PDB file of C-alpha atoms in Angstrom:
ATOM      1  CA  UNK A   1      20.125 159.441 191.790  1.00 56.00           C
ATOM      2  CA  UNK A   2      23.492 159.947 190.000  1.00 59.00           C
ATOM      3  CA  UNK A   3      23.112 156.461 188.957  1.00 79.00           C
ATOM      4  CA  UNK A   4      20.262 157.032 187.168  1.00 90.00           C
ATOM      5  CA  UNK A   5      20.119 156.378 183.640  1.00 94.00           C
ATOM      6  CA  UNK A   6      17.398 156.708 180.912  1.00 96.00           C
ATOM      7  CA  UNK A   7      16.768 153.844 178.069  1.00 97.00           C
ATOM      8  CA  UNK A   8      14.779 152.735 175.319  1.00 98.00           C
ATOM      9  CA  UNK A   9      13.923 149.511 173.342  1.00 98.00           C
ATOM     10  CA  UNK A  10      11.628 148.503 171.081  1.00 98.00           C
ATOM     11  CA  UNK A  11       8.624 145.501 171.193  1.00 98.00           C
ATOM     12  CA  UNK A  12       7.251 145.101 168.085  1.00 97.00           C
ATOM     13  CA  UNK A  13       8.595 147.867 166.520  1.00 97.00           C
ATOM     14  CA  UNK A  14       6.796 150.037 169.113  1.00 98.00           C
ATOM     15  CA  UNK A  15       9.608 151.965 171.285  1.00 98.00           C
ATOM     16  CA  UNK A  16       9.587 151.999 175.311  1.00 98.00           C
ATOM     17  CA  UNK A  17      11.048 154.092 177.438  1.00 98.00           C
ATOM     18  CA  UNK A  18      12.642 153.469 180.894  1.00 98.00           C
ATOM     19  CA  UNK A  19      14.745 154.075 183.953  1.00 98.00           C
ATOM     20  CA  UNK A  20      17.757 151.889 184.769  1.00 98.00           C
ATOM     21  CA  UNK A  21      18.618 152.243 188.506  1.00 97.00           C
ATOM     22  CA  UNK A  22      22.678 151.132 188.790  1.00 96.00           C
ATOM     23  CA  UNK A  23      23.656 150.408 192.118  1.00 96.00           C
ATOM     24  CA  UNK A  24      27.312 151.376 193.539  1.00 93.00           C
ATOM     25  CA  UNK A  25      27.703 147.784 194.594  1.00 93.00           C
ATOM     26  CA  UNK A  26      29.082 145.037 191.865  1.00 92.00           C
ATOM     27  CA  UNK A  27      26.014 142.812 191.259  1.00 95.00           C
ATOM     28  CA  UNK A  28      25.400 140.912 188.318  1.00 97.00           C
ATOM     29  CA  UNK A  29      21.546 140.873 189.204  1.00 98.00           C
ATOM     30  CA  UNK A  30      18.849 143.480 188.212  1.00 98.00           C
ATOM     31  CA  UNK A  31      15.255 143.648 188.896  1.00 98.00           C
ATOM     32  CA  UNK A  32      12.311 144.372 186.216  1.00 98.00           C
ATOM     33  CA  UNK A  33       9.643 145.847 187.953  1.00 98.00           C
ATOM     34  CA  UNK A  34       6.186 146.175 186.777  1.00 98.00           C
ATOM     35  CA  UNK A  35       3.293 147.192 188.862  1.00 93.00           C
ATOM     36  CA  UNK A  36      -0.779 147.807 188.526  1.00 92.00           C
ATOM     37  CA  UNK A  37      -3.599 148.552 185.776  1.00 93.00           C
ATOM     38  CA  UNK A  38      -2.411 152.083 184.047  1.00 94.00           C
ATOM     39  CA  UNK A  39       0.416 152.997 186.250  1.00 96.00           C
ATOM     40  CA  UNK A  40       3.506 154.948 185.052  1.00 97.00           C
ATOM     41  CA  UNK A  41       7.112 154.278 186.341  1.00 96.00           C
ATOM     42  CA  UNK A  42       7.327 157.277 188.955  1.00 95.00           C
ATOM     43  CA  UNK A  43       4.594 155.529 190.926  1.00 96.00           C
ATOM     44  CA  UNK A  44       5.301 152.564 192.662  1.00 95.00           C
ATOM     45  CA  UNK A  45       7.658 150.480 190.749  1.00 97.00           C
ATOM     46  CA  UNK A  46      10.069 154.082 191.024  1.00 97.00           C
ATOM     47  CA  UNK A  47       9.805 153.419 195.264  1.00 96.00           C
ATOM     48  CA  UNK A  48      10.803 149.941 194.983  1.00 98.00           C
ATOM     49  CA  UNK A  49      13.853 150.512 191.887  1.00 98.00           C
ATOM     50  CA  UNK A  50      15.482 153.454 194.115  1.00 97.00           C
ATOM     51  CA  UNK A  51      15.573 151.267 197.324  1.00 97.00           C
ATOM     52  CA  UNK A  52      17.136 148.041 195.927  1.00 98.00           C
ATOM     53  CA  UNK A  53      19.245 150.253 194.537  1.00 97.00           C
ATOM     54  CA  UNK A  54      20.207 151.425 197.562  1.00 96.00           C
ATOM     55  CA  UNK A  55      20.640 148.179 198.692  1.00 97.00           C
ATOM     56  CA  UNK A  56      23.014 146.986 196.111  1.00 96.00           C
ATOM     57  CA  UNK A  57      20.750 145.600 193.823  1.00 97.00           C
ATOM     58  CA  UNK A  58      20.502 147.062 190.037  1.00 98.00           C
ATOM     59  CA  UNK A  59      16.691 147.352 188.992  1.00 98.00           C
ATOM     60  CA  UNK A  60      14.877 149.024 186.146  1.00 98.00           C
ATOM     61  CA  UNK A  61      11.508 150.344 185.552  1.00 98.00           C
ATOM     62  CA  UNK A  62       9.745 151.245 182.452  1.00 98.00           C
ATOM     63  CA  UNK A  63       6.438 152.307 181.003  1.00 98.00           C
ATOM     64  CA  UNK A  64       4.603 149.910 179.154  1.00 98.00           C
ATOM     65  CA  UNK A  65       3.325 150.019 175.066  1.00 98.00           C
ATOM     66  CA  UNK A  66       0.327 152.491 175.242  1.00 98.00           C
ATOM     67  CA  UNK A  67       0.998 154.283 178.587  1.00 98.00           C
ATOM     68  CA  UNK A  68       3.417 157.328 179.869  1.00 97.00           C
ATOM     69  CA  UNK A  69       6.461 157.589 178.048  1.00 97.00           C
ATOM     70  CA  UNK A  70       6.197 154.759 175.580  1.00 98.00           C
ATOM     71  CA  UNK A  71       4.564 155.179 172.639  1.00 98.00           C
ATOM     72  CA  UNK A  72       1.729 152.799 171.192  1.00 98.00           C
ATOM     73  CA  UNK A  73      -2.073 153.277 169.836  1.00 98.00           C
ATOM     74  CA  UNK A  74      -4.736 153.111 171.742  1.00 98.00           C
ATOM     75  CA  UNK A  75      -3.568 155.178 174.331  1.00 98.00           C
ATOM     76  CA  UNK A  76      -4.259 153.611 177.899  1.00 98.00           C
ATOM     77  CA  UNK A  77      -4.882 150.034 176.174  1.00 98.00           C
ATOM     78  CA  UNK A  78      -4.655 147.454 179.376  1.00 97.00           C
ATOM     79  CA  UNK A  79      -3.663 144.459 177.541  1.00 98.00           C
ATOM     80  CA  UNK A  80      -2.075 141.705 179.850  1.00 97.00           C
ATOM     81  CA  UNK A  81      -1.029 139.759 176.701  1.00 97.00           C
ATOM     82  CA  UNK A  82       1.404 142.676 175.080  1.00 98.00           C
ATOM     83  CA  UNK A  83       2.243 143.558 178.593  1.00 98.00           C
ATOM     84  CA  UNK A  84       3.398 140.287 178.972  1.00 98.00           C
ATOM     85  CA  UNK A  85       5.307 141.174 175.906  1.00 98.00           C
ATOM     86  CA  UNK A  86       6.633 143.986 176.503  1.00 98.00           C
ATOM     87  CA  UNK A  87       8.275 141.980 180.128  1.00 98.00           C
ATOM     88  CA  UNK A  88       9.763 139.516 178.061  1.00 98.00           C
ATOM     89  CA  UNK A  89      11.368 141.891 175.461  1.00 98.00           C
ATOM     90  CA  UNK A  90      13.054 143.906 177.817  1.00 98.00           C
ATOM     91  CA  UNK A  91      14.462 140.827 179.815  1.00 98.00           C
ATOM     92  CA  UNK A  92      15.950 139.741 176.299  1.00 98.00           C
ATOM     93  CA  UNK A  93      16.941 143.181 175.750  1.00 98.00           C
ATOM     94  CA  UNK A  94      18.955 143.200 179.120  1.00 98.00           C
ATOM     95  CA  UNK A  95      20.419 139.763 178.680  1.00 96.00           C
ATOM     96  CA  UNK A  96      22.046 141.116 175.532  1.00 96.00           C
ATOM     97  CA  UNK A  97      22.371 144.774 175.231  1.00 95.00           C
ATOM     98  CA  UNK A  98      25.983 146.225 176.090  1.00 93.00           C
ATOM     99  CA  UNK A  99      23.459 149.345 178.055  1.00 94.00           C
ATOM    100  CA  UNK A 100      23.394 146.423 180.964  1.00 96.00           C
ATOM    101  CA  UNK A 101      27.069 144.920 180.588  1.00 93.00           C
ATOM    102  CA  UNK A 102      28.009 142.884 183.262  1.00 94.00           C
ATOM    103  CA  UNK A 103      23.972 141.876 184.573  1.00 96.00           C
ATOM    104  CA  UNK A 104      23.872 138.443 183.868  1.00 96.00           C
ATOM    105  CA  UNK A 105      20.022 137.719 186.315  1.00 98.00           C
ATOM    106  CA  UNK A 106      17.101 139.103 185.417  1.00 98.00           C
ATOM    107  CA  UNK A 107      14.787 138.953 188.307  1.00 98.00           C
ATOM    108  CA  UNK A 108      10.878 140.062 186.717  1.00 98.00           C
ATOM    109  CA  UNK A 109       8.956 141.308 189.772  1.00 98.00           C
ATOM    110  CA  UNK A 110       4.965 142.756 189.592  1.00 98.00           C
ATOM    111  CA  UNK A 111       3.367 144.351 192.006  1.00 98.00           C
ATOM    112  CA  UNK A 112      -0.453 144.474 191.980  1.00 96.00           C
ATOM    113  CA  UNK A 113      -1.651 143.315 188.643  1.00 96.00           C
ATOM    114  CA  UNK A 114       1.925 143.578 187.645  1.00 97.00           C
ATOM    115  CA  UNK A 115       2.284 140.482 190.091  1.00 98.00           C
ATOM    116  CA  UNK A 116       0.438 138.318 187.155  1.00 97.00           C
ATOM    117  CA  UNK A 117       2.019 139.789 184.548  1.00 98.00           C
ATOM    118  CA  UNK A 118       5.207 139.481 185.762  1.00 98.00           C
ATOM    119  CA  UNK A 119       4.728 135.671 186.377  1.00 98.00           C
ATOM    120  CA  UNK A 120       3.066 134.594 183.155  1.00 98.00           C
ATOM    121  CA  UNK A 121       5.818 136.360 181.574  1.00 98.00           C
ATOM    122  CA  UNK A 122       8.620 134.889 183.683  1.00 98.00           C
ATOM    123  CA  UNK A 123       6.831 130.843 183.106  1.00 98.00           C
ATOM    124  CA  UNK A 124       7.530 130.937 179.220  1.00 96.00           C
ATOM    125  CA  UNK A 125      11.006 133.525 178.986  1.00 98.00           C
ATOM    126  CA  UNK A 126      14.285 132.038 179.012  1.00 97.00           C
ATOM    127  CA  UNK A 127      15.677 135.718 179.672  1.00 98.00           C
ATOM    128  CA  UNK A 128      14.172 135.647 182.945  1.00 98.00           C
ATOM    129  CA  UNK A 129      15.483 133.607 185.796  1.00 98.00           C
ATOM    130  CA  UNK A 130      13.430 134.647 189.162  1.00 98.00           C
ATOM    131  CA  UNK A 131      10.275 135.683 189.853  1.00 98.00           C
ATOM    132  CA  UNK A 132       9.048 138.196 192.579  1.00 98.00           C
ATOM    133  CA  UNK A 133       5.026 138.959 193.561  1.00 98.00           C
ATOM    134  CA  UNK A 134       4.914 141.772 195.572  1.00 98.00           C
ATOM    135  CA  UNK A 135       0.765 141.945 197.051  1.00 97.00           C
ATOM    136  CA  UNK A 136       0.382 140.778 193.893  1.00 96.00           C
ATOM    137  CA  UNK A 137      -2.873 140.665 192.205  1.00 94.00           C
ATOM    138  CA  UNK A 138      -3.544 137.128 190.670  1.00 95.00           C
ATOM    139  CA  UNK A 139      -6.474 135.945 188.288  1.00 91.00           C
ATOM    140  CA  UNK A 140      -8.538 133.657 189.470  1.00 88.00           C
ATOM    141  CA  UNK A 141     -12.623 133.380 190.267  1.00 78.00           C
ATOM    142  CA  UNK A 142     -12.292 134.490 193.333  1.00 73.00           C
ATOM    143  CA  UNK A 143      -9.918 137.784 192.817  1.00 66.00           C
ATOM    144  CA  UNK A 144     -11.925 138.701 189.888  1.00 65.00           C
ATOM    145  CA  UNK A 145     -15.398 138.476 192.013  1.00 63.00           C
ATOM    146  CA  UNK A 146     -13.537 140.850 194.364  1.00 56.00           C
ATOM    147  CA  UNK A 147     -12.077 143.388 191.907  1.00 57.00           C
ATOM    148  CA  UNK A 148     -15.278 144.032 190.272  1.00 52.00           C
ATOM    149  CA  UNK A 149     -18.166 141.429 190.877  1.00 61.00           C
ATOM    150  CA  UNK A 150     -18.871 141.336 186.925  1.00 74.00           C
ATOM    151  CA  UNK A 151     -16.728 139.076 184.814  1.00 85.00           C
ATOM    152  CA  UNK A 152     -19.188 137.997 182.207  1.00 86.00           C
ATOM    153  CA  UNK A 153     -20.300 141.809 182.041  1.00 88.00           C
ATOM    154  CA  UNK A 154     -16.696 143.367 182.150  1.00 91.00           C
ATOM    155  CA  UNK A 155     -15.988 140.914 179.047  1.00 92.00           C
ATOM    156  CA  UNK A 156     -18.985 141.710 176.813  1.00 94.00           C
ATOM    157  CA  UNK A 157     -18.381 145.537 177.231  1.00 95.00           C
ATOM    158  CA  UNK A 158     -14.832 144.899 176.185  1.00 97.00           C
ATOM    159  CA  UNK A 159     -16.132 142.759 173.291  1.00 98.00           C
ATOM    160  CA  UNK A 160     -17.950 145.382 172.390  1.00 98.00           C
ATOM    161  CA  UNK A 161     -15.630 148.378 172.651  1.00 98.00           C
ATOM    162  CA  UNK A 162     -13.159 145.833 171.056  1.00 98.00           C
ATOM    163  CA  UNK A 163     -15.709 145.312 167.754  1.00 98.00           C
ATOM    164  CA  UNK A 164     -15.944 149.552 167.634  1.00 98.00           C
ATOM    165  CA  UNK A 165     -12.276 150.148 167.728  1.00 98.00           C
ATOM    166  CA  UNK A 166     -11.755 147.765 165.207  1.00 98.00           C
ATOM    167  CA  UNK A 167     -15.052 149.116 162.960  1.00 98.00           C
ATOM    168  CA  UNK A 168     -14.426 153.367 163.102  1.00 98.00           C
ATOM    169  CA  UNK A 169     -10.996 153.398 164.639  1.00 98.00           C
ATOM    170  CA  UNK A 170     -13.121 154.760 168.011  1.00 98.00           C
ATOM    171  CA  UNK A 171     -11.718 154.179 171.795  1.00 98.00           C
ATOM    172  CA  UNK A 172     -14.338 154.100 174.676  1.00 98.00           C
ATOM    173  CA  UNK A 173     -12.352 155.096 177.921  1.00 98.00           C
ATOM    174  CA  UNK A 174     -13.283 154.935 181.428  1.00 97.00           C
ATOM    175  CA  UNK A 175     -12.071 156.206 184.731  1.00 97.00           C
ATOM    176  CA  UNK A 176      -9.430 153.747 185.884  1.00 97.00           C
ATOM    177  CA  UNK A 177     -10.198 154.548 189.691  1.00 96.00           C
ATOM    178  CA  UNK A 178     -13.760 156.631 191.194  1.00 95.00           C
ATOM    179  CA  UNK A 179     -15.029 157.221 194.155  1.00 93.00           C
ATOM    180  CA  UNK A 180     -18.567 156.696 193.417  1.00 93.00           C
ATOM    181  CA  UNK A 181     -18.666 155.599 189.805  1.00 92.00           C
ATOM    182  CA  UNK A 182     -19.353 151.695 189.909  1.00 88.00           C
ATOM    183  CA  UNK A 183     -18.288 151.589 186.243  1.00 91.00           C
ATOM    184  CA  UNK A 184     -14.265 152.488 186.488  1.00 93.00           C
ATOM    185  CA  UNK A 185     -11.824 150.081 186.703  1.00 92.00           C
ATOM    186  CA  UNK A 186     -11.281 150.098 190.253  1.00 91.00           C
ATOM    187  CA  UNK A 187     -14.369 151.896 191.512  1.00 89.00           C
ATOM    188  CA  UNK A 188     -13.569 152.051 195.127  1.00 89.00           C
ATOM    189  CA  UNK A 189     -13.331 155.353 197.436  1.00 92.00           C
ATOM    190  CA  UNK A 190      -9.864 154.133 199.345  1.00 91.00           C
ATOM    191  CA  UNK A 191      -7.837 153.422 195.811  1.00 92.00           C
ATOM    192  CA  UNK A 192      -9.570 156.630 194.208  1.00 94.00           C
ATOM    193  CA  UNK A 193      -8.283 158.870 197.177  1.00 94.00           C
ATOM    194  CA  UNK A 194      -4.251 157.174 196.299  1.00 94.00           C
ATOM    195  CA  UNK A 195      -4.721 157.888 192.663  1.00 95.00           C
ATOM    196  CA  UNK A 196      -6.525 161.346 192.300  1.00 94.00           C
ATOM    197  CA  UNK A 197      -3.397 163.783 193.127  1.00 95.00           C
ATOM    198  CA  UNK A 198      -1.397 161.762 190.738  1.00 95.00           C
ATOM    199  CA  UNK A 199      -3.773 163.222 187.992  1.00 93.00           C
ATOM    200  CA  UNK A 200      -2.884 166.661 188.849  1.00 93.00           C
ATOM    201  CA  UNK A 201       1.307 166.423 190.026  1.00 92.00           C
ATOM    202  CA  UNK A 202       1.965 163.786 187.128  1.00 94.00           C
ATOM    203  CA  UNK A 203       1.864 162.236 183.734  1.00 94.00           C
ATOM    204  CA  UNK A 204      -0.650 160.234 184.887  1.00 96.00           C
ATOM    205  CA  UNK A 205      -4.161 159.685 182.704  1.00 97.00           C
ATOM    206  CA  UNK A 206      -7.286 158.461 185.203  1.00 97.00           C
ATOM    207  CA  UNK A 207      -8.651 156.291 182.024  1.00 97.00           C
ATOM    208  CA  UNK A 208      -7.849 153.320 180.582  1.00 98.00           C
ATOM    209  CA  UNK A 209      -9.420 151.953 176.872  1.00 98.00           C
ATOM    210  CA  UNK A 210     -12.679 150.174 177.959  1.00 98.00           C
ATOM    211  CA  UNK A 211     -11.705 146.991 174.941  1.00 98.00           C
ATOM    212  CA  UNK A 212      -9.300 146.189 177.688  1.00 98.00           C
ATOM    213  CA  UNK A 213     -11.551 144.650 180.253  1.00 96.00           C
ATOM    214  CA  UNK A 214     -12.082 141.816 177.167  1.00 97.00           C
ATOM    215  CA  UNK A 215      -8.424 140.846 177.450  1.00 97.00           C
ATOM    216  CA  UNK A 216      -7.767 141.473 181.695  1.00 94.00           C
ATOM    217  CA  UNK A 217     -10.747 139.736 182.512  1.00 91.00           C
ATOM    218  CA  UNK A 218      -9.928 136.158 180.845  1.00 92.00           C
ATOM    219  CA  UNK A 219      -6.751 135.940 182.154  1.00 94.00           C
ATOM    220  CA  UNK A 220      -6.197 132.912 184.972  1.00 94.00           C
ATOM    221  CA  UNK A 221      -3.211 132.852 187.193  1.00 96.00           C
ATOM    222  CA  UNK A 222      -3.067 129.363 187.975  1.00 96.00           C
ATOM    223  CA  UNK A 223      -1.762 127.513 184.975  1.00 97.00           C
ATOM    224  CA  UNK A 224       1.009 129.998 184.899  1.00 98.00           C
ATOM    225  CA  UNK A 225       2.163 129.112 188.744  1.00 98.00           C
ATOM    226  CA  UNK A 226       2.150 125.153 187.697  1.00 98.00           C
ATOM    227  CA  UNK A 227       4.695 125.672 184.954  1.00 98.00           C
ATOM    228  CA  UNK A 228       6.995 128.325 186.664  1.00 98.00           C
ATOM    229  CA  UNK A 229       9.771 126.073 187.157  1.00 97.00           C
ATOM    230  CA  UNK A 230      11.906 129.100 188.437  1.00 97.00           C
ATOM    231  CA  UNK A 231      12.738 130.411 191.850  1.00 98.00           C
ATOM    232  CA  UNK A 232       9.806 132.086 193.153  1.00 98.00           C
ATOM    233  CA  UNK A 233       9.116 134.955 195.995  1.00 98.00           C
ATOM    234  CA  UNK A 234       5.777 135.652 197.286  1.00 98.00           C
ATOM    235  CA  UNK A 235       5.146 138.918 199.267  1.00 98.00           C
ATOM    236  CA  UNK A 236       1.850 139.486 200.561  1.00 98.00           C
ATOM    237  CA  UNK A 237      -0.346 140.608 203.097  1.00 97.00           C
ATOM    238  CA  UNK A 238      -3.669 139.413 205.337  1.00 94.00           C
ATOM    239  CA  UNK A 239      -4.928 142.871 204.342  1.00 92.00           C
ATOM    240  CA  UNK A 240      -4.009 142.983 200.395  1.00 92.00           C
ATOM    241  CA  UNK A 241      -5.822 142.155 197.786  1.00 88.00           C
ATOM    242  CA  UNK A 242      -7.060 138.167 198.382  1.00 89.00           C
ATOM    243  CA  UNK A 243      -4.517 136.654 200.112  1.00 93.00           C
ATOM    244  CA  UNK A 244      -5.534 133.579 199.385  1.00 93.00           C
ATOM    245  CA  UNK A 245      -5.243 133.775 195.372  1.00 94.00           C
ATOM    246  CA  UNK A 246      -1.493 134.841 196.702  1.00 96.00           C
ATOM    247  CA  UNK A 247      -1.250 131.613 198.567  1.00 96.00           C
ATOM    248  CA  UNK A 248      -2.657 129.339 196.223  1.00 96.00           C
ATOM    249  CA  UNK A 249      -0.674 130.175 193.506  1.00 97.00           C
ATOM    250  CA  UNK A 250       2.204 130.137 195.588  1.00 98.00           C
ATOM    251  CA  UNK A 251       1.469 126.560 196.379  1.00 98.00           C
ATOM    252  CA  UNK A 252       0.975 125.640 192.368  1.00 98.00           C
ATOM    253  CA  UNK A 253       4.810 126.798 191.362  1.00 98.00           C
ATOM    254  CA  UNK A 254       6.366 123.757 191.338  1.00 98.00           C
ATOM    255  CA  UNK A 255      10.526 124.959 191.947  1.00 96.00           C
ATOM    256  CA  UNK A 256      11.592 123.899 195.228  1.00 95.00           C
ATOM    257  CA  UNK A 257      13.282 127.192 196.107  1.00 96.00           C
ATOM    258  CA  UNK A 258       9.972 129.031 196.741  1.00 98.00           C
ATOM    259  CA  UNK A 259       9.243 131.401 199.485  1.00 98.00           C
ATOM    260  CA  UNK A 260       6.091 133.189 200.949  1.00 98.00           C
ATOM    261  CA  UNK A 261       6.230 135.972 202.913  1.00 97.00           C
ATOM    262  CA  UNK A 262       2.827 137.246 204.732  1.00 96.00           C
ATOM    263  CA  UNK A 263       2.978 140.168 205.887  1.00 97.00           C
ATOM    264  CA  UNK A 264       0.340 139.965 209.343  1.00 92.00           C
ATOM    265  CA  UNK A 265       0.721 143.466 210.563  1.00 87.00           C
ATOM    266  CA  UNK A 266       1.658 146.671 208.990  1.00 86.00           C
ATOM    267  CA  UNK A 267      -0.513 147.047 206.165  1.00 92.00           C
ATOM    268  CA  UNK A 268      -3.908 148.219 206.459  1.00 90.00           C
ATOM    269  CA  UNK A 269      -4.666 148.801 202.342  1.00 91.00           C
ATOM    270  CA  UNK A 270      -3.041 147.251 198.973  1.00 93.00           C
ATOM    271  CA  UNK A 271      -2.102 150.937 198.349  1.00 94.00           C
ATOM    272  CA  UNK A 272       0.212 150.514 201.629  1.00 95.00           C
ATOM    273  CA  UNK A 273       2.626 148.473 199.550  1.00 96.00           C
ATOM    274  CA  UNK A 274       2.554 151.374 196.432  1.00 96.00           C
ATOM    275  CA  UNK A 275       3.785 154.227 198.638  1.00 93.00           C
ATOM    276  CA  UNK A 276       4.323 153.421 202.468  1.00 95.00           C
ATOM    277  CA  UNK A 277       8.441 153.776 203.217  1.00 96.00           C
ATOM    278  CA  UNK A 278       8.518 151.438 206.244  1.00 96.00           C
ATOM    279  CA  UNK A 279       6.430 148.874 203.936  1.00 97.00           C
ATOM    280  CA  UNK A 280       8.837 149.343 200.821  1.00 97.00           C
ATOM    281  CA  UNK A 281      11.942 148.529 203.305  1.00 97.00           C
ATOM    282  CA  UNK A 282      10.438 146.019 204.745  1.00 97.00           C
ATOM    283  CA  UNK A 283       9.560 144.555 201.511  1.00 98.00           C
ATOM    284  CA  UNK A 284      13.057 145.250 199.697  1.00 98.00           C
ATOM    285  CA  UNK A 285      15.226 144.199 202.246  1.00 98.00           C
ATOM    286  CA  UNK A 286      13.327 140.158 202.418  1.00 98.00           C
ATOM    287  CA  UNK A 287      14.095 140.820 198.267  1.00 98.00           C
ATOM    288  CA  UNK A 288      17.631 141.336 199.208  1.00 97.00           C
ATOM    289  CA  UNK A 289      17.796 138.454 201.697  1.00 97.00           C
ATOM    290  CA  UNK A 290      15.958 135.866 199.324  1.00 97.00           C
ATOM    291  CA  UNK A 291      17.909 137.126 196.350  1.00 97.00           C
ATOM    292  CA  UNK A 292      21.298 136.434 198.625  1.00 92.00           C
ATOM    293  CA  UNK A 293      19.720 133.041 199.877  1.00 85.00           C
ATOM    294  CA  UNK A 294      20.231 130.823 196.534  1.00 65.00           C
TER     295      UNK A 294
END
């Protein structure tokens, strides 16, 4: 894209890296996209930047502290809090960096895990004014159970890899995806077969630092949705990941100008939302429409 350009700001003294996507419409609007556990920008938040670009809508995508481009220690750390951070910073950074003159709304959409990232960030940041969840993954009992079936144990091995890192200065990593492991992050066959070739074309690392899982797995969705008072879009599917964590936190955010879209045909997988074109459109265009709506 010609439009393209490359950035970098700091969180905590830490620098990120990113990709601003400029559209050749006027719009004072850009949207912060963040997306699942241990992905890098040219994966799915890169699909959804270039078409809302296309669009006429400015977006940006970046890599968070610890992961691709952005520097950090421990490498491949999953920690929702500094992600969280890292959200928030850059919104700020937007809202009053000359890079983005003339952007005035800063719009923080997650997909996948990024989907409760971006809206615990968005609840408590003045820089941000909108939230998107695209087949977003949200915390909750019932999502966790799904995801891995092992909250109390997922939290104690991150306690303990936590205590280890902190004693010798040691990371444990895991696989973030398998197809027969039951101890990676996502340990099933159908996300394993969407992430493997990105370990061999791309930047991307299949680990992430096992002291994350003591952080990811205590975080709850639902007192975030109850104080988002902020415009709110929900994108989701029958066939992503629990539809009804999707639904229930949509029903918890309190701002009147709200709006769920389920998807009920189209989408087979989660994945189908990271990488399918017709599913991307479909998505960015009700972005578009919602965004216009106001």
């Amino acid at each position: 894209m010609k439009n393209l350009k490359l950035f970098e700001f700091l969180v905590d003294g830490v620098t990120c890296r990113g990709k601003f996507f400029r559209s050749d419409r006027p719009s004072d609007t850009i949207v912060l996209i963040t997306a699942a556990i241990g992905q890098i920008q040219e994966q799915a938040t890169f699909q959804y930047a270039k078409r809302l670009a296309e669009l006429g809508v400015n977006a940006v995508t970046f890599d968070h502290r610890f992961f691709g481009l952005s520097d950090g220690e421990p490498r491949q750390l999953e920690h929702p809090g500094k992600k969280v951070e890292d959200i928030q910073a850059l919104a700020q950074f937007i809202q009053s960096s000359r890079f983005f003159e003339g952007i005035s709304r800063v719009v923080a959409m997650g997909i996948c895990k990024g989907g409760a990232y971006s809206l615990k960030a968005s609840a408590s940041c003045e820089a941000i004014n909108e939230f998107i969840g695209v087949s977003g993954f949200y915390f909750d009992d019932t999502s966790l159970e799904a995801a891995s079936g092992y909250k109390a144990q997922r939290i104690e091995q991150g306690r303990k890899a936590l205590e280890k890192y902190e004693r010798s200065g040691e990371v444990d990593y895991l696989p973030i995806t398998h197809d027969v492991r039951k101890d990676a992050a996502l340990p099933y066959p159908a996300l394993h077969a969407w992430y493997a070739p990105w370990e061999v074309t791309s930047r991307w690392q299949n680990r992430y630092a096992v002291m994350s899982d003591y952080f990811i797995y205590q975080l709850e969705s639902a007192p975030d949705a109850s104080i988002l008072e902020k415009p709110a879009l929900i994108i989701h599917a029958n066939k992503s990941t629990n539809p009804k964590s999707a639904k229930d936190v949509f029903n918890l955010i309190p701002n009147e100008r709200k709006k769920l879209c389920l998807y009920e045909d189209g989408v087979d997988f989660q994945t189908n939302f990271y990488e399918r074109p017709e599913l991307i459109d479909r998505a960015c265009s009700d972005i578009i429409y919602w965004l216009k709506e106001e």
